[in-house]
Amino acid sequence: MQNESGENVDLYIPRKCAWTSRLISAKDHGSVQINVANVDPVTGVYTGDYKAFALAGYIRAKSEGDEALTTLVQKNDAGVIAE
């Protein structure tokens, strides 16, 4: 919810899993949020920016977190080279 000046006034804003688009509840203690750094493609130096990926505990419990993160990084071109 937003007030008249356009600021968020909600106490809790739920996250969405980047892989399944499910809402991550407050009680999902197996969920993680991983920040992947953006690097300069020429020099290979960290640019100071990053892309956040939230993964639900459901994905991690099924041992698919590695595949999900790799695919998400490749899709979003976060500067990580998959070898």
XYZ file of C-alpha atoms in Angstrom:
83
model
C 0.000 0.000 0.000
C 1.225 3.511 -0.738
C 0.482 6.761 1.052
C -0.418 10.049 -0.655
C 3.236 10.914 -1.358
C 3.846 7.569 -3.115
C 5.968 5.881 -0.412
C 5.483 2.214 0.514
C 3.972 1.923 3.974
C 3.508 -1.862 4.152
C 5.289 -3.650 6.971
C 5.966 -6.770 4.907
C 6.418 -7.025 1.160
C 6.628 -10.683 0.060
C 9.252 -11.815 -2.429
C 8.661 -13.994 -5.481
C 10.763 -16.967 -6.450
C 12.671 -16.056 -9.605
C 12.421 -19.618 -10.921
C 8.801 -20.612 -10.202
C 7.177 -17.174 -9.683
C 5.650 -18.448 -6.425
C 5.328 -16.084 -3.499
C 7.872 -16.760 -0.771
C 6.100 -16.690 2.574
C 7.579 -15.258 5.737
C 7.777 -18.752 7.233
C 9.813 -20.230 4.341
C 13.115 -20.532 6.179
C 14.717 -22.523 3.355
C 14.508 -19.674 0.856
C 17.545 -17.626 -0.130
C 18.279 -14.434 -1.997
C 21.550 -14.461 -3.933
C 23.145 -11.331 -5.368
C 25.125 -11.985 -8.568
C 27.695 -9.344 -9.429
C 27.808 -7.598 -12.793
C 31.291 -7.450 -14.283
C 32.718 -5.400 -17.116
C 32.987 -7.742 -20.136
C 36.247 -6.141 -21.291
C 38.219 -5.871 -18.060
C 36.441 -8.477 -15.929
C 36.232 -6.037 -13.009
C 33.194 -5.751 -10.711
C 31.145 -2.684 -11.742
C 29.423 -2.147 -8.383
C 26.042 -3.379 -9.620
C 24.366 -6.689 -8.946
C 21.218 -8.627 -9.778
C 19.261 -10.277 -6.960
C 17.705 -13.718 -7.424
C 15.302 -15.136 -4.806
C 14.861 -18.909 -4.696
C 12.117 -20.590 -2.690
C 12.866 -23.350 -0.206
C 10.734 -25.667 -2.350
C 13.284 -25.467 -5.186
C 16.216 -25.944 -2.830
C 14.539 -28.959 -1.186
C 14.181 -30.612 -4.592
C 17.931 -30.012 -5.240
C 17.178 -27.819 -8.252
C 18.642 -24.581 -6.894
C 21.897 -24.969 -8.823
C 20.144 -25.477 -12.157
C 17.691 -22.661 -11.449
C 20.394 -20.134 -10.551
C 22.558 -21.063 -13.545
C 19.664 -20.718 -15.972
C 18.467 -17.435 -14.454
C 21.939 -15.905 -14.652
C 22.338 -16.976 -18.277
C 18.909 -15.576 -19.200
C 19.470 -12.233 -17.533
C 23.020 -11.826 -18.820
C 24.364 -10.903 -15.399
C 27.940 -11.132 -16.631
C 28.654 -14.597 -15.258
C 30.174 -16.999 -17.769
C 28.834 -20.530 -17.441
C 31.493 -23.070 -18.208
